[in-house]
Amino acid sequence: MSKVSIGKKVDDFRLPATGNQEIALSDLRGKNVVIYFYPKDSTPGCTQEGKDFRDHYDAFQKANTEILGVSRDGLKAHENFRSKQGFPFHLLSDGEEALCRQFDVIREKTMFGKKSLGIERSTFLIDSEGVLRQEWRKVKVKGHVEEVLQAARAL
């Protein structure tokens, strides 16, 4: 799989998702797709980001845009997180980091003096033809979803 770049078609992928299903990018042709990568289920920043996408979900739907959240967490954690927060969109489990590598979101992080590899909060907007139109890296949660929604409406 090649890495993504703006203006280029995104390679298809298929991952296990909440709702006991698998979701492929090709399944969503004809719709714009927001893929947001987040570090971990049920942590404060990730919960807030998910709630912001949830609270704007209807507006994204009106903009012909599906939302997919992705982390390395397993499906059980995803199901609990989705259910507890009332997310109307699916969460994809990327335990083997294939999609994370395709979108180049794995970064070295330092927490409490220890270095580890983790997901850098990032969002990608793919148009209805499967072409990457915009990316946001090193995302700060506050105000982010509104910016993504504005970009989706502009497609």
CSV table of C-alpha atoms in Angstrom, one decimal:
chain,number,residue,atom,x,y,z
A,1,MET,CA,0.0,0.0,0.0
A,2,SER,CA,1.3,3.4,-0.9
A,3,LYS,CA,1.1,6.3,1.5
A,4,VAL,CA,-1.7,8.9,1.0
A,5,SER,CA,-1.2,12.3,-0.6
A,6,ILE,CA,-3.6,15.1,-1.4
A,7,GLY,CA,-5.1,15.0,-4.8
A,8,LYS,CA,-4.4,11.2,-5.2
A,9,LYS,CA,-6.8,8.3,-4.9
A,10,VAL,CA,-6.6,6.5,-1.6
A,11,ASP,CA,-5.9,2.8,-1.8
A,12,ASP,CA,-8.8,0.7,-0.7
A,13,PHE,CA,-8.8,-0.8,2.7
A,14,ARG,CA,-11.0,-3.1,4.7
A,15,LEU,CA,-11.1,-3.3,8.5
A,16,PRO,CA,-13.2,-4.8,11.3
A,17,ALA,CA,-15.7,-2.2,12.6
A,18,THR,CA,-18.3,-1.8,15.3
A,19,GLY,CA,-21.7,-3.3,14.7
A,20,ASN,CA,-20.1,-6.7,13.9
A,21,GLN,CA,-19.1,-5.7,10.4
A,22,GLU,CA,-16.2,-4.9,8.2
A,23,ILE,CA,-16.0,-1.6,6.4
A,24,ALA,CA,-14.0,-0.9,3.2
A,25,LEU,CA,-13.4,2.5,1.6
A,26,SER,CA,-14.9,1.2,-1.6
A,27,ASP,CA,-18.2,0.4,0.2
A,28,LEU,CA,-18.6,4.2,0.7
A,29,ARG,CA,-18.1,5.3,-3.0
A,30,GLY,CA,-20.4,8.1,-3.8
A,31,LYS,CA,-20.0,9.7,-0.4
A,32,ASN,CA,-17.3,11.8,1.1
A,33,VAL,CA,-15.5,10.2,4.0
A,34,VAL,CA,-13.9,11.6,7.1
A,35,ILE,CA,-11.4,9.3,8.7
A,36,TYR,CA,-10.2,10.5,12.0
A,37,PHE,CA,-7.4,8.7,13.8
A,38,TYR,CA,-7.2,9.0,17.6
A,39,PRO,CA,-4.9,7.5,20.2
A,40,LYS,CA,-7.1,5.5,22.6
A,41,ASP,CA,-10.8,4.8,23.4
A,42,SER,CA,-12.3,6.5,26.5
A,43,THR,CA,-9.5,9.0,27.1
A,44,PRO,CA,-10.4,12.6,27.6
A,45,GLY,CA,-9.2,14.1,24.3
A,46,CYS,CA,-10.4,11.2,22.3
A,47,THR,CA,-13.8,11.2,24.0
A,48,GLN,CA,-14.2,14.9,23.3
A,49,GLU,CA,-13.2,14.6,19.7
A,50,GLY,CA,-15.7,11.8,19.2
A,51,LYS,CA,-18.5,13.8,20.9
A,52,ASP,CA,-17.8,16.7,18.7
A,53,PHE,CA,-18.1,14.5,15.6
A,54,ARG,CA,-21.3,13.0,17.1
A,55,ASP,CA,-22.8,16.4,17.8
A,56,HIS,CA,-22.2,17.5,14.2
A,57,TYR,CA,-23.1,14.1,12.6
A,58,ASP,CA,-26.4,15.3,11.1
A,59,ALA,CA,-24.6,18.2,9.4
A,60,PHE,CA,-22.0,15.8,8.0
A,61,GLN,CA,-24.8,13.6,6.7
A,62,LYS,CA,-26.4,16.6,5.0
A,63,ALA,CA,-22.9,17.2,3.4
A,64,ASN,CA,-23.0,13.6,2.0
A,65,THR,CA,-20.2,12.7,4.3
A,66,GLU,CA,-19.6,9.6,6.4
A,67,ILE,CA,-17.4,9.6,9.5
A,68,LEU,CA,-15.1,6.8,10.6
A,69,GLY,CA,-13.0,6.8,13.7
A,70,VAL,CA,-9.9,4.7,13.8
A,71,SER,CA,-7.6,3.5,16.6
A,72,ARG,CA,-5.5,0.5,17.5
A,73,ASP,CA,-8.0,-0.6,20.2
A,74,GLY,CA,-9.9,-3.8,19.8
A,75,LEU,CA,-13.6,-4.1,18.8
A,76,LYS,CA,-14.8,-4.8,22.4
A,77,ALA,CA,-13.3,-1.5,23.6
A,78,HIS,CA,-14.7,0.2,20.5
A,79,GLU,CA,-18.2,-1.2,21.1
A,80,ASN,CA,-18.1,0.0,24.7
A,81,PHE,CA,-16.8,3.4,23.8
A,82,ARG,CA,-19.3,3.9,21.0
A,83,SER,CA,-22.2,2.7,23.1
A,84,LYS,CA,-21.3,4.8,26.1
A,85,GLN,CA,-20.9,8.0,24.0
A,86,GLY,CA,-23.8,7.4,21.6
A,87,PHE,CA,-21.6,7.7,18.5
A,88,PRO,CA,-23.8,7.2,15.4
A,89,PHE,CA,-20.8,6.4,13.3
A,90,HIS,CA,-18.6,3.4,13.2
A,91,LEU,CA,-15.2,2.9,14.8
A,92,LEU,CA,-12.6,0.8,13.0
A,93,SER,CA,-10.1,-1.5,14.7
A,94,ASP,CA,-6.6,-1.2,13.3
A,95,GLY,CA,-4.7,-3.5,15.7
A,96,GLU,CA,-2.1,-4.4,13.0
A,97,GLU,CA,-1.6,-0.7,12.2
A,98,ALA,CA,-2.0,-1.2,8.4
A,99,LEU,CA,-4.3,1.8,7.9
A,100,CYS,CA,-2.2,3.8,10.4
A,101,ARG,CA,0.8,3.1,8.2
A,102,GLN,CA,-1.1,3.9,5.0
A,103,PHE,CA,-2.0,7.3,6.4
A,104,ASP,CA,1.4,7.7,8.2
A,105,VAL,CA,0.0,8.6,11.6
A,106,ILE,CA,2.2,6.5,13.9
A,107,ARG,CA,4.7,8.7,15.7
A,108,GLU,CA,7.2,8.5,18.5
A,109,LYS,CA,5.7,10.0,21.6
A,110,THR,CA,7.1,10.8,25.0
A,111,MET,CA,5.0,10.4,28.1
A,112,PHE,CA,6.4,10.7,31.6
A,113,GLY,CA,9.9,10.4,30.1
A,114,LYS,CA,9.2,7.2,28.3
A,115,LYS,CA,9.2,7.0,24.5
A,116,SER,CA,6.7,4.9,22.7
A,117,LEU,CA,5.0,4.7,19.3
A,118,GLY,CA,1.4,5.9,19.1
A,119,ILE,CA,-1.2,7.4,16.9
A,120,GLU,CA,-0.8,11.1,16.2
A,121,ARG,CA,-4.3,12.6,16.2
A,122,SER,CA,-5.0,13.2,12.5
A,123,THR,CA,-8.1,13.6,10.2
A,124,PHE,CA,-8.4,13.0,6.5
A,125,LEU,CA,-11.2,14.1,4.1
A,126,ILE,CA,-11.7,11.9,1.1
A,127,ASP,CA,-14.1,12.9,-1.7
A,128,SER,CA,-16.9,10.7,-3.2
A,129,GLU,CA,-14.5,9.4,-5.8
A,130,GLY,CA,-12.0,8.2,-3.2
A,131,VAL,CA,-9.5,11.1,-3.7
A,132,LEU,CA,-7.8,12.6,-0.6
A,133,ARG,CA,-8.8,16.3,-0.6
A,134,GLN,CA,-7.6,17.5,2.8
A,135,GLU,CA,-5.6,16.4,5.9
A,136,TRP,CA,-5.1,17.7,9.4
A,137,ARG,CA,-2.2,16.4,11.4
A,138,LYS,CA,-1.2,17.1,15.0
A,139,VAL,CA,-4.9,17.9,15.6
A,140,LYS,CA,-6.0,20.0,18.6
A,141,VAL,CA,-9.5,18.9,19.5
A,142,LYS,CA,-11.1,22.3,20.2
A,143,GLY,CA,-12.7,23.7,17.0
A,144,HIS,CA,-11.4,20.9,14.8
A,145,VAL,CA,-14.7,19.2,13.9
A,146,GLU,CA,-16.2,22.5,12.7
A,147,GLU,CA,-13.2,23.1,10.4
A,148,VAL,CA,-13.6,19.6,9.0
A,149,LEU,CA,-17.3,20.1,8.5
A,150,GLN,CA,-16.6,23.4,6.6
A,151,ALA,CA,-14.2,21.5,4.3
A,152,ALA,CA,-16.8,18.7,3.7
A,153,ARG,CA,-19.4,21.2,2.8
A,154,ALA,CA,-17.1,22.8,0.3
A,155,LEU,CA,-16.7,19.5,-1.7
